[in-house]
């Protein structure tokens, strides 16, 4: 079995694990596991950070994958069945799934989910991100016609914006790049603000008829400045934080404004418990992820892909075809 390892400091290397018999290798993975042939694996911003960070432990990247079952001794899945490999277990657990940037793997069945035929192979790798977005939407508890600022164009923020529209809320997307904002518009976001050209609080006030927004969603991976954003919220508004894969750990924020407006703040770390919901949303075409696909490369081209990205976080999901 072949796989890639990210060592940090922009280093990537190939590795090989000697194949045991299918039964033996599945047994080592746990009491209930399946050997799978991985056909698509994700490369997201957490993987890019693992590639670029200084020092730290070596990791096998990719937290989501599309696969075909080779062998499942428990009989839970059939040979040849197409499945989703998640980083989230069906049972509540603090442990996360293995890195899936491999050609074959033995995976606990608790991390394997059945798939409908209607979801394309490339789209499958977005399921965990959709699940995380679902958890954020649930905790945000937004009502129809309420306004939510989504700060920055990223994969998860574009998914969150679509879910807000699905729940009949009104997303306002803020970014400094016109091309990224155009992508948001293509996905149905009607209200956009170019922060490099427009006064953000003024535009939010204009869009909301002076009421200001009910909530703010912040992807910390792409955040550059959070100082003025709370000024865009109404009294009692909410701030939802997601992702923290970049090397930047500290941001400037005006706590006096947060207190004076009685704002509340919370974070979402994962999509536990929402994977099945995410699969259904994709199957019903309620969330579109195909436009969020970035580079699609072969298994052998992983080093070239990472070198091309040059450590820059991507507004799209890159995908590796592992057995094609």
PDB file of C-alpha atoms in Angstrom:
ATOM      1  CA  UNK A   1       0.000   0.000   0.000  1.00  0.00           C
ATOM      2  CA  UNK A   2       1.407   3.369  -1.072  1.00  0.00           C
ATOM      3  CA  UNK A   3       0.814   6.716   0.593  1.00  0.00           C
ATOM      4  CA  UNK A   4       2.143  10.257   0.885  1.00  0.00           C
ATOM      5  CA  UNK A   5       3.548  11.909   4.021  1.00  0.00           C
ATOM      6  CA  UNK A   6       3.750  15.646   4.716  1.00  0.00           C
ATOM      7  CA  UNK A   7       6.708  16.413   7.010  1.00  0.00           C
ATOM      8  CA  UNK A   8       6.239  20.175   7.270  1.00  0.00           C
ATOM      9  CA  UNK A   9       8.711  22.777   6.000  1.00  0.00           C
ATOM     10  CA  UNK A  10       7.235  22.200   2.503  1.00  0.00           C
ATOM     11  CA  UNK A  11       8.470  18.602   2.377  1.00  0.00           C
ATOM     12  CA  UNK A  12       6.507  15.671   0.976  1.00  0.00           C
ATOM     13  CA  UNK A  13       7.644  12.080   0.551  1.00  0.00           C
ATOM     14  CA  UNK A  14       6.256   8.811  -0.706  1.00  0.00           C
ATOM     15  CA  UNK A  15       6.043   5.786   1.574  1.00  0.00           C
ATOM     16  CA  UNK A  16       5.083   2.165   1.174  1.00  0.00           C
ATOM     17  CA  UNK A  17       3.630  -0.334   3.605  1.00  0.00           C
ATOM     18  CA  UNK A  18       4.208  -3.992   2.891  1.00  0.00           C
ATOM     19  CA  UNK A  19       0.915  -5.672   2.091  1.00  0.00           C
ATOM     20  CA  UNK A  20      -0.285  -8.288   4.519  1.00  0.00           C
ATOM     21  CA  UNK A  21      -3.161 -10.562   3.663  1.00  0.00           C
ATOM     22  CA  UNK A  22      -6.476  -8.700   3.436  1.00  0.00           C
ATOM     23  CA  UNK A  23      -7.817 -10.451   6.518  1.00  0.00           C
ATOM     24  CA  UNK A  24      -4.687  -9.711   8.568  1.00  0.00           C
ATOM     25  CA  UNK A  25      -4.539  -6.035   7.579  1.00  0.00           C
ATOM     26  CA  UNK A  26      -8.217  -5.513   8.358  1.00  0.00           C
ATOM     27  CA  UNK A  27      -7.737  -7.205  11.706  1.00  0.00           C
ATOM     28  CA  UNK A  28      -4.972  -4.768  12.660  1.00  0.00           C
ATOM     29  CA  UNK A  29      -7.266  -1.816  11.878  1.00  0.00           C
ATOM     30  CA  UNK A  30      -9.780  -2.919  14.510  1.00  0.00           C
ATOM     31  CA  UNK A  31     -12.500  -5.427  15.270  1.00  0.00           C
ATOM     32  CA  UNK A  32     -14.655  -4.132  12.424  1.00  0.00           C
ATOM     33  CA  UNK A  33     -12.767  -2.750   9.453  1.00  0.00           C
ATOM     34  CA  UNK A  34     -12.786  -2.902   5.678  1.00  0.00           C
ATOM     35  CA  UNK A  35     -10.021  -2.822   3.101  1.00  0.00           C
ATOM     36  CA  UNK A  36     -10.795  -0.155   0.519  1.00  0.00           C
ATOM     37  CA  UNK A  37      -9.388   1.080  -2.765  1.00  0.00           C
ATOM     38  CA  UNK A  38      -9.270   4.867  -2.567  1.00  0.00           C
ATOM     39  CA  UNK A  39     -10.246   6.623  -5.802  1.00  0.00           C
ATOM     40  CA  UNK A  40     -10.464  10.286  -4.679  1.00  0.00           C
ATOM     41  CA  UNK A  41      -8.819  12.070  -1.736  1.00  0.00           C
ATOM     42  CA  UNK A  42      -9.154  15.683  -0.623  1.00  0.00           C
ATOM     43  CA  UNK A  43      -6.394  18.233  -0.124  1.00  0.00           C
ATOM     44  CA  UNK A  44      -7.805  21.071   1.977  1.00  0.00           C
ATOM     45  CA  UNK A  45      -6.350  23.986   3.924  1.00  0.00           C
ATOM     46  CA  UNK A  46      -5.542  21.827   6.959  1.00  0.00           C
ATOM     47  CA  UNK A  47      -3.357  19.676   4.692  1.00  0.00           C
ATOM     48  CA  UNK A  48      -1.681  22.746   3.215  1.00  0.00           C
ATOM     49  CA  UNK A  49      -0.867  23.918   6.735  1.00  0.00           C
ATOM     50  CA  UNK A  50       0.545  20.469   7.590  1.00  0.00           C
ATOM     51  CA  UNK A  51       2.753  20.762   4.493  1.00  0.00           C
ATOM     52  CA  UNK A  52       4.064  24.259   5.267  1.00  0.00           C
ATOM     53  CA  UNK A  53       4.287  24.419   9.060  1.00  0.00           C
ATOM     54  CA  UNK A  54       7.691  24.402  10.693  1.00  0.00           C
ATOM     55  CA  UNK A  55       8.602  21.283  12.656  1.00  0.00           C
ATOM     56  CA  UNK A  56       5.871  19.171  14.182  1.00  0.00           C
ATOM     57  CA  UNK A  57       4.935  15.592  13.472  1.00  0.00           C
ATOM     58  CA  UNK A  58       4.730  13.996  10.064  1.00  0.00           C
ATOM     59  CA  UNK A  59       1.217  13.243   8.855  1.00  0.00           C
ATOM     60  CA  UNK A  60      -0.563  11.365   6.108  1.00  0.00           C
ATOM     61  CA  UNK A  61      -2.837  14.093   4.680  1.00  0.00           C
ATOM     62  CA  UNK A  62      -6.465  14.045   3.524  1.00  0.00           C
ATOM     63  CA  UNK A  63      -9.419  13.759   5.879  1.00  0.00           C
ATOM     64  CA  UNK A  64     -12.060  12.762   3.302  1.00  0.00           C
ATOM     65  CA  UNK A  65     -12.084  10.260   0.459  1.00  0.00           C
ATOM     66  CA  UNK A  66     -14.161   8.322  -2.033  1.00  0.00           C
ATOM     67  CA  UNK A  67     -13.410   4.603  -2.112  1.00  0.00           C
ATOM     68  CA  UNK A  68     -14.452   1.187  -3.349  1.00  0.00           C
ATOM     69  CA  UNK A  69     -14.707  -1.645  -0.841  1.00  0.00           C
ATOM     70  CA  UNK A  70     -12.293  -4.502  -1.534  1.00  0.00           C
ATOM     71  CA  UNK A  71     -13.081  -6.634   1.505  1.00  0.00           C
ATOM     72  CA  UNK A  72     -15.313  -6.240   4.552  1.00  0.00           C
ATOM     73  CA  UNK A  73     -15.117  -9.297   6.844  1.00  0.00           C
ATOM     74  CA  UNK A  74     -18.101  -8.126   8.921  1.00  0.00           C
ATOM     75  CA  UNK A  75     -20.339  -8.068   5.842  1.00  0.00           C
ATOM     76  CA  UNK A  76     -21.486  -4.523   6.589  1.00  0.00           C
ATOM     77  CA  UNK A  77     -20.351  -3.414   3.132  1.00  0.00           C
ATOM     78  CA  UNK A  78     -20.202  -5.359  -0.124  1.00  0.00           C
ATOM     79  CA  UNK A  79     -17.131  -5.861  -2.284  1.00  0.00           C
ATOM     80  CA  UNK A  80     -17.097  -3.212  -5.012  1.00  0.00           C
ATOM     81  CA  UNK A  81     -19.470  -0.904  -3.131  1.00  0.00           C
ATOM     82  CA  UNK A  82     -18.674   2.805  -3.469  1.00  0.00           C
ATOM     83  CA  UNK A  83     -18.380   4.495  -0.069  1.00  0.00           C
ATOM     84  CA  UNK A  84     -17.344   7.701   1.675  1.00  0.00           C
ATOM     85  CA  UNK A  85     -14.409   7.670   4.094  1.00  0.00           C
ATOM     86  CA  UNK A  86     -14.919  10.282   6.797  1.00  0.00           C
ATOM     87  CA  UNK A  87     -12.768  11.728   9.546  1.00  0.00           C
ATOM     88  CA  UNK A  88     -15.894  11.567  11.741  1.00  0.00           C
ATOM     89  CA  UNK A  89     -16.975   8.307  13.337  1.00  0.00           C
ATOM     90  CA  UNK A  90     -20.589   7.139  13.507  1.00  0.00           C
ATOM     91  CA  UNK A  91     -20.043   6.719  17.244  1.00  0.00           C
ATOM     92  CA  UNK A  92     -19.033   9.696  19.382  1.00  0.00           C
ATOM     93  CA  UNK A  93     -15.268   9.695  19.652  1.00  0.00           C
ATOM     94  CA  UNK A  94     -12.424  12.140  20.248  1.00  0.00           C
ATOM     95  CA  UNK A  95     -10.253  10.292  17.749  1.00  0.00           C
ATOM     96  CA  UNK A  96     -10.157  11.257  14.094  1.00  0.00           C
ATOM     97  CA  UNK A  97      -9.873   9.125  11.012  1.00  0.00           C
ATOM     98  CA  UNK A  98      -6.585   8.250   9.367  1.00  0.00           C
ATOM     99  CA  UNK A  99      -5.083  10.266   6.535  1.00  0.00           C
ATOM    100  CA  UNK A 100      -6.556   9.037   3.257  1.00  0.00           C
ATOM    101  CA  UNK A 101      -3.924  10.090   0.709  1.00  0.00           C
ATOM    102  CA  UNK A 102      -3.251   6.427  -0.075  1.00  0.00           C
ATOM    103  CA  UNK A 103      -3.995   3.965  -2.830  1.00  0.00           C
ATOM    104  CA  UNK A 104      -5.396   1.349  -0.426  1.00  0.00           C
ATOM    105  CA  UNK A 105      -6.258   1.431   3.271  1.00  0.00           C
ATOM    106  CA  UNK A 106      -7.920  -0.553   6.034  1.00  0.00           C
ATOM    107  CA  UNK A 107     -10.525   1.702   7.617  1.00  0.00           C
ATOM    108  CA  UNK A 108     -12.803   1.136  10.651  1.00  0.00           C
ATOM    109  CA  UNK A 109     -16.364   0.633   9.440  1.00  0.00           C
ATOM    110  CA  UNK A 110     -17.494   3.377  11.832  1.00  0.00           C
ATOM    111  CA  UNK A 111     -15.731   5.840   9.503  1.00  0.00           C
ATOM    112  CA  UNK A 112     -17.298   4.401   6.337  1.00  0.00           C
ATOM    113  CA  UNK A 113     -20.632   5.668   4.996  1.00  0.00           C
ATOM    114  CA  UNK A 114     -22.873   4.366   2.225  1.00  0.00           C
ATOM    115  CA  UNK A 115     -23.349   6.631  -0.792  1.00  0.00           C
ATOM    116  CA  UNK A 116     -26.177   7.201  -3.260  1.00  0.00           C
ATOM    117  CA  UNK A 117     -25.251   6.991  -6.944  1.00  0.00           C
ATOM    118  CA  UNK A 118     -26.285  10.622  -7.508  1.00  0.00           C
ATOM    119  CA  UNK A 119     -23.184  12.108  -5.837  1.00  0.00           C
ATOM    120  CA  UNK A 120     -20.171  12.350  -8.167  1.00  0.00           C
ATOM    121  CA  UNK A 121     -16.813  10.943  -7.041  1.00  0.00           C
ATOM    122  CA  UNK A 122     -15.220  14.403  -6.789  1.00  0.00           C
ATOM    123  CA  UNK A 123     -18.182  15.825  -4.854  1.00  0.00           C
ATOM    124  CA  UNK A 124     -18.025  13.081  -2.222  1.00  0.00           C
ATOM    125  CA  UNK A 125     -14.864  14.521  -0.645  1.00  0.00           C
ATOM    126  CA  UNK A 126     -16.818  17.654   0.373  1.00  0.00           C
ATOM    127  CA  UNK A 127     -19.161  15.721   2.679  1.00  0.00           C
ATOM    128  CA  UNK A 128     -17.233  16.353   5.907  1.00  0.00           C
ATOM    129  CA  UNK A 129     -17.056  20.079   5.137  1.00  0.00           C
ATOM    130  CA  UNK A 130     -20.814  20.173   4.521  1.00  0.00           C
ATOM    131  CA  UNK A 131     -21.300  18.320   7.821  1.00  0.00           C
ATOM    132  CA  UNK A 132     -19.243  20.929   9.686  1.00  0.00           C
ATOM    133  CA  UNK A 133     -21.282  23.688   8.033  1.00  0.00           C
ATOM    134  CA  UNK A 134     -24.494  21.951   9.150  1.00  0.00           C
ATOM    135  CA  UNK A 135     -23.291  21.967  12.761  1.00  0.00           C
ATOM    136  CA  UNK A 136     -22.562  25.683  12.508  1.00  0.00           C
ATOM    137  CA  UNK A 137     -25.988  26.441  11.020  1.00  0.00           C
ATOM    138  CA  UNK A 138     -27.690  24.454  13.785  1.00  0.00           C
ATOM    139  CA  UNK A 139     -25.877  26.323  16.550  1.00  0.00           C
ATOM    140  CA  UNK A 140     -26.400  29.670  14.830  1.00  0.00           C
ATOM    141  CA  UNK A 141     -30.166  29.029  15.092  1.00  0.00           C
ATOM    142  CA  UNK A 142     -30.943  31.606  12.436  1.00  0.00           C
ATOM    143  CA  UNK A 143     -34.532  32.303  11.376  1.00  0.00           C
ATOM    144  CA  UNK A 144     -35.979  33.016   7.907  1.00  0.00           C
ATOM    145  CA  UNK A 145     -35.316  36.538   6.593  1.00  0.00           C
ATOM    146  CA  UNK A 146     -32.532  37.170   9.116  1.00  0.00           C
ATOM    147  CA  UNK A 147     -29.228  38.445   7.735  1.00  0.00           C
ATOM    148  CA  UNK A 148     -25.862  36.734   8.209  1.00  0.00           C
ATOM    149  CA  UNK A 149     -22.482  38.156   7.207  1.00  0.00           C
ATOM    150  CA  UNK A 150     -20.139  35.507   5.794  1.00  0.00           C
ATOM    151  CA  UNK A 151     -16.626  36.919   5.944  1.00  0.00           C
ATOM    152  CA  UNK A 152     -14.346  35.727   3.157  1.00  0.00           C
ATOM    153  CA  UNK A 153     -14.766  33.365   0.222  1.00  0.00           C
ATOM    154  CA  UNK A 154     -13.662  29.836   1.134  1.00  0.00           C
ATOM    155  CA  UNK A 155     -14.993  26.334   0.580  1.00  0.00           C
ATOM    156  CA  UNK A 156     -16.798  26.149   3.915  1.00  0.00           C
ATOM    157  CA  UNK A 157     -18.071  29.732   3.732  1.00  0.00           C
ATOM    158  CA  UNK A 158     -19.578  29.158   0.292  1.00  0.00           C
ATOM    159  CA  UNK A 159     -21.271  26.020   1.607  1.00  0.00           C
ATOM    160  CA  UNK A 160     -22.529  27.922   4.672  1.00  0.00           C
ATOM    161  CA  UNK A 161     -23.939  30.654   2.410  1.00  0.00           C
ATOM    162  CA  UNK A 162     -25.870  28.042   0.419  1.00  0.00           C
ATOM    163  CA  UNK A 163     -27.221  26.478   3.614  1.00  0.00           C
ATOM    164  CA  UNK A 164     -28.332  29.901   4.842  1.00  0.00           C
ATOM    165  CA  UNK A 165     -30.312  30.370   1.633  1.00  0.00           C
ATOM    166  CA  UNK A 166     -31.740  26.857   2.042  1.00  0.00           C
ATOM    167  CA  UNK A 167     -33.000  27.967   5.482  1.00  0.00           C
ATOM    168  CA  UNK A 168     -34.400  31.159   3.904  1.00  0.00           C
ATOM    169  CA  UNK A 169     -31.870  33.456   5.575  1.00  0.00           C
ATOM    170  CA  UNK A 170     -29.994  36.203   3.716  1.00  0.00           C
ATOM    171  CA  UNK A 171     -26.195  35.829   3.459  1.00  0.00           C
ATOM    172  CA  UNK A 172     -23.942  38.820   2.813  1.00  0.00           C
ATOM    173  CA  UNK A 173     -20.551  37.711   1.458  1.00  0.00           C
ATOM    174  CA  UNK A 174     -17.520  39.925   2.117  1.00  0.00           C
ATOM    175  CA  UNK A 175     -14.178  39.551   0.333  1.00  0.00           C
ATOM    176  CA  UNK A 176     -11.507  41.726  -1.251  1.00  0.00           C
ATOM    177  CA  UNK A 177     -11.347  39.739  -4.515  1.00  0.00           C
ATOM    178  CA  UNK A 178     -13.914  40.338  -7.275  1.00  0.00           C
ATOM    179  CA  UNK A 179     -13.353  36.917  -8.867  1.00  0.00           C
ATOM    180  CA  UNK A 180     -14.087  35.151  -5.586  1.00  0.00           C
ATOM    181  CA  UNK A 181     -17.179  37.287  -5.043  1.00  0.00           C
ATOM    182  CA  UNK A 182     -18.350  36.392  -8.560  1.00  0.00           C
ATOM    183  CA  UNK A 183     -18.151  32.720  -7.566  1.00  0.00           C
ATOM    184  CA  UNK A 184     -20.358  33.481  -4.557  1.00  0.00           C
ATOM    185  CA  UNK A 185     -22.869  35.176  -6.847  1.00  0.00           C
ATOM    186  CA  UNK A 186     -22.858  32.166  -9.173  1.00  0.00           C
ATOM    187  CA  UNK A 187     -23.848  30.055  -6.162  1.00  0.00           C
ATOM    188  CA  UNK A 188     -26.815  32.289  -5.364  1.00  0.00           C
ATOM    189  CA  UNK A 189     -25.434  34.897  -2.963  1.00  0.00           C
ATOM    190  CA  UNK A 190     -27.226  38.136  -3.865  1.00  0.00           C
ATOM    191  CA  UNK A 191     -25.496  40.526  -1.460  1.00  0.00           C
ATOM    192  CA  UNK A 192     -21.729  40.936  -1.855  1.00  0.00           C
ATOM    193  CA  UNK A 193     -19.271  43.532  -0.537  1.00  0.00           C
ATOM    194  CA  UNK A 194     -15.748  44.126  -1.829  1.00  0.00           C
ATOM    195  CA  UNK A 195     -13.943  45.141   1.352  1.00  0.00           C
ATOM    196  CA  UNK A 196     -11.045  46.680  -0.596  1.00  0.00           C
ATOM    197  CA  UNK A 197     -13.345  49.108  -2.402  1.00  0.00           C
ATOM    198  CA  UNK A 198     -16.367  49.670  -0.162  1.00  0.00           C
ATOM    199  CA  UNK A 199     -17.127  50.735   3.408  1.00  0.00           C
ATOM    200  CA  UNK A 200     -18.226  47.441   4.944  1.00  0.00           C
ATOM    201  CA  UNK A 201     -20.352  48.711   7.893  1.00  0.00           C
ATOM    202  CA  UNK A 202     -22.059  51.238   5.602  1.00  0.00           C
ATOM    203  CA  UNK A 203     -22.895  48.586   3.000  1.00  0.00           C
ATOM    204  CA  UNK A 204     -24.226  46.177   5.644  1.00  0.00           C
ATOM    205  CA  UNK A 205     -26.396  48.975   7.023  1.00  0.00           C
ATOM    206  CA  UNK A 206     -27.665  49.656   3.498  1.00  0.00           C
ATOM    207  CA  UNK A 207     -28.468  45.991   2.786  1.00  0.00           C
ATOM    208  CA  UNK A 208     -30.306  45.587   6.106  1.00  0.00           C
ATOM    209  CA  UNK A 209     -32.243  48.887   5.986  1.00  0.00           C
ATOM    210  CA  UNK A 210     -30.324  50.115   9.004  1.00  0.00           C
ATOM    211  CA  UNK A 211     -30.946  47.067  11.203  1.00  0.00           C
ATOM    212  CA  UNK A 212     -27.443  45.576  10.771  1.00  0.00           C
ATOM    213  CA  UNK A 213     -26.807  41.822  10.568  1.00  0.00           C
ATOM    214  CA  UNK A 214     -28.051  39.187  13.003  1.00  0.00           C
ATOM    215  CA  UNK A 215     -24.914  37.061  12.839  1.00  0.00           C
ATOM    216  CA  UNK A 216     -21.365  36.864  11.524  1.00  0.00           C
ATOM    217  CA  UNK A 217     -19.540  33.758  10.253  1.00  0.00           C
ATOM    218  CA  UNK A 218     -15.736  33.884  10.285  1.00  0.00           C
ATOM    219  CA  UNK A 219     -13.398  31.337   8.675  1.00  0.00           C
ATOM    220  CA  UNK A 220     -10.250  31.928  10.724  1.00  0.00           C
ATOM    221  CA  UNK A 221      -8.060  30.336   8.046  1.00  0.00           C
ATOM    222  CA  UNK A 222      -8.609  33.294   5.721  1.00  0.00           C
ATOM    223  CA  UNK A 223      -9.229  36.080   8.254  1.00  0.00           C
ATOM    224  CA  UNK A 224      -6.875  39.054   8.023  1.00  0.00           C
ATOM    225  CA  UNK A 225      -8.632  41.571  10.282  1.00  0.00           C
ATOM    226  CA  UNK A 226     -11.631  41.147  12.582  1.00  0.00           C
ATOM    227  CA  UNK A 227     -11.585  44.575  14.187  1.00  0.00           C
ATOM    228  CA  UNK A 228     -14.447  46.246  12.293  1.00  0.00           C
ATOM    229  CA  UNK A 229     -16.689  43.213  11.748  1.00  0.00           C
ATOM    230  CA  UNK A 230     -18.590  43.347  15.081  1.00  0.00           C
ATOM    231  CA  UNK A 231     -19.700  46.891  14.171  1.00  0.00           C
ATOM    232  CA  UNK A 232     -21.798  45.285  11.437  1.00  0.00           C
ATOM    233  CA  UNK A 233     -23.940  43.341  13.934  1.00  0.00           C
ATOM    234  CA  UNK A 234     -27.196  44.268  15.635  1.00  0.00           C
ATOM    235  CA  UNK A 235     -27.710  44.123  19.399  1.00  0.00           C
ATOM    236  CA  UNK A 236     -27.565  40.530  20.639  1.00  0.00           C
ATOM    237  CA  UNK A 237     -25.928  39.292  17.446  1.00  0.00           C
ATOM    238  CA  UNK A 238     -23.854  36.125  17.180  1.00  0.00           C
ATOM    239  CA  UNK A 239     -20.312  35.491  15.962  1.00  0.00           C
ATOM    240  CA  UNK A 240     -19.564  31.958  14.720  1.00  0.00           C
ATOM    241  CA  UNK A 241     -15.928  30.901  14.288  1.00  0.00           C
ATOM    242  CA  UNK A 242     -14.797  27.956  12.183  1.00  0.00           C
ATOM    243  CA  UNK A 243     -11.396  26.528  11.156  1.00  0.00           C
ATOM    244  CA  UNK A 244      -8.015  27.363  12.633  1.00  0.00           C
ATOM    245  CA  UNK A 245      -5.439  25.711  10.401  1.00  0.00           C
ATOM    246  CA  UNK A 246      -3.246  28.693   9.578  1.00  0.00           C
ATOM    247  CA  UNK A 247      -0.151  29.715  11.494  1.00  0.00           C
ATOM    248  CA  UNK A 248      -1.916  32.905  12.648  1.00  0.00           C
ATOM    249  CA  UNK A 249      -3.302  32.296  16.132  1.00  0.00           C
ATOM    250  CA  UNK A 250      -4.074  35.855  17.304  1.00  0.00           C
ATOM    251  CA  UNK A 251      -6.426  38.483  15.894  1.00  0.00           C
ATOM    252  CA  UNK A 252      -7.228  42.027  16.949  1.00  0.00           C
ATOM    253  CA  UNK A 253     -10.847  42.479  18.057  1.00  0.00           C
ATOM    254  CA  UNK A 254     -12.728  45.277  19.832  1.00  0.00           C
ATOM    255  CA  UNK A 255     -14.181  43.674  22.968  1.00  0.00           C
ATOM    256  CA  UNK A 256     -15.742  46.972  24.075  1.00  0.00           C
ATOM    257  CA  UNK A 257     -17.969  46.833  21.000  1.00  0.00           C
ATOM    258  CA  UNK A 258     -18.791  43.166  21.652  1.00  0.00           C
ATOM    259  CA  UNK A 259     -19.858  43.992  25.217  1.00  0.00           C
ATOM    260  CA  UNK A 260     -21.800  47.123  24.304  1.00  0.00           C
ATOM    261  CA  UNK A 261     -23.796  45.218  21.687  1.00  0.00           C
ATOM    262  CA  UNK A 262     -24.131  42.132  23.909  1.00  0.00           C
ATOM    263  CA  UNK A 263     -22.744  39.883  21.200  1.00  0.00           C
ATOM    264  CA  UNK A 264     -22.153  36.169  21.768  1.00  0.00           C
ATOM    265  CA  UNK A 265     -19.321  34.165  20.226  1.00  0.00           C
ATOM    266  CA  UNK A 266     -18.881  30.427  19.683  1.00  0.00           C
ATOM    267  CA  UNK A 267     -16.736  28.027  17.677  1.00  0.00           C
ATOM    268  CA  UNK A 268     -17.418  24.901  15.623  1.00  0.00           C
ATOM    269  CA  UNK A 269     -14.594  22.361  15.393  1.00  0.00           C
ATOM    270  CA  UNK A 270     -16.106  19.498  13.388  1.00  0.00           C
ATOM    271  CA  UNK A 271     -19.086  17.895  11.680  1.00  0.00           C
ATOM    272  CA  UNK A 272     -19.738  15.096  14.162  1.00  0.00           C
ATOM    273  CA  UNK A 273     -23.281  13.778  13.902  1.00  0.00           C
ATOM    274  CA  UNK A 274     -24.079  15.527  10.620  1.00  0.00           C
ATOM    275  CA  UNK A 275     -22.438  13.314   7.985  1.00  0.00           C
ATOM    276  CA  UNK A 276     -25.672  11.568   6.987  1.00  0.00           C
ATOM    277  CA  UNK A 277     -27.424  14.940   6.717  1.00  0.00           C
ATOM    278  CA  UNK A 278     -24.597  16.230   4.526  1.00  0.00           C
ATOM    279  CA  UNK A 279     -24.885  13.213   2.232  1.00  0.00           C
ATOM    280  CA  UNK A 280     -28.632  13.822   1.860  1.00  0.00           C
ATOM    281  CA  UNK A 281     -28.130  17.522   1.079  1.00  0.00           C
ATOM    282  CA  UNK A 282     -25.664  16.681  -1.690  1.00  0.00           C
ATOM    283  CA  UNK A 283     -27.847  13.878  -3.031  1.00  0.00           C
ATOM    284  CA  UNK A 284     -30.830  16.259  -3.237  1.00  0.00           C
ATOM    285  CA  UNK A 285     -28.658  18.950  -4.875  1.00  0.00           C
ATOM    286  CA  UNK A 286     -29.446  21.433  -2.090  1.00  0.00           C
ATOM    287  CA  UNK A 287     -25.752  22.295  -1.855  1.00  0.00           C
ATOM    288  CA  UNK A 288     -23.582  22.628  -4.963  1.00  0.00           C
ATOM    289  CA  UNK A 289     -19.913  21.775  -4.536  1.00  0.00           C
ATOM    290  CA  UNK A 290     -18.689  21.048  -8.077  1.00  0.00           C
ATOM    291  CA  UNK A 291     -17.817  24.756  -8.616  1.00  0.00           C
ATOM    292  CA  UNK A 292     -15.657  24.543  -5.481  1.00  0.00           C
ATOM    293  CA  UNK A 293     -13.338  21.933  -7.001  1.00  0.00           C
ATOM    294  CA  UNK A 294      -9.811  23.196  -7.606  1.00  0.00           C
ATOM    295  CA  UNK A 295      -6.941  21.189  -9.073  1.00  0.00           C
ATOM    296  CA  UNK A 296      -7.577  17.493  -9.830  1.00  0.00           C
ATOM    297  CA  UNK A 297      -4.314  15.558 -10.159  1.00  0.00           C
ATOM    298  CA  UNK A 298      -3.065  11.996 -10.277  1.00  0.00           C
ATOM    299  CA  UNK A 299      -1.545  10.201  -7.291  1.00  0.00           C
ATOM    300  CA  UNK A 300       2.009  10.627  -8.579  1.00  0.00           C
ATOM    301  CA  UNK A 301       1.556  14.385  -9.067  1.00  0.00           C
ATOM    302  CA  UNK A 302       1.072  15.244  -5.362  1.00  0.00           C
ATOM    303  CA  UNK A 303       4.563  16.821  -4.961  1.00  0.00           C
ATOM    304  CA  UNK A 304       4.018  18.989  -8.046  1.00  0.00           C
ATOM    305  CA  UNK A 305       0.595  20.079  -6.768  1.00  0.00           C
ATOM    306  CA  UNK A 306       1.964  21.138  -3.386  1.00  0.00           C
ATOM    307  CA  UNK A 307       4.902  22.948  -4.982  1.00  0.00           C
ATOM    308  CA  UNK A 308       2.539  24.775  -7.334  1.00  0.00           C
ATOM    309  CA  UNK A 309       0.361  25.905  -4.443  1.00  0.00           C
ATOM    310  CA  UNK A 310       3.465  27.300  -2.729  1.00  0.00           C
ATOM    311  CA  UNK A 311       1.896  27.080   0.717  1.00  0.00           C
ATOM    312  CA  UNK A 312      -0.993  29.397  -0.146  1.00  0.00           C
ATOM    313  CA  UNK A 313      -4.387  28.525   1.304  1.00  0.00           C
ATOM    314  CA  UNK A 314      -6.870  27.739  -1.441  1.00  0.00           C
ATOM    315  CA  UNK A 315     -10.451  29.018  -1.886  1.00  0.00           C
ATOM    316  CA  UNK A 316     -11.236  25.657  -3.493  1.00  0.00           C
ATOM    317  CA  UNK A 317     -10.792  21.979  -2.637  1.00  0.00           C
ATOM    318  CA  UNK A 318      -7.980  20.184  -4.453  1.00  0.00           C
ATOM    319  CA  UNK A 319      -8.514  16.514  -5.258  1.00  0.00           C
ATOM    320  CA  UNK A 320      -6.156  13.599  -5.880  1.00  0.00           C
ATOM    321  CA  UNK A 321      -7.199  10.680  -8.110  1.00  0.00           C
ATOM    322  CA  UNK A 322      -5.566   7.853  -6.199  1.00  0.00           C
ATOM    323  CA  UNK A 323      -6.159   4.852  -8.448  1.00  0.00           C
ATOM    324  CA  UNK A 324      -6.689   6.212 -11.946  1.00  0.00           C
TER     325      UNK A 324
END
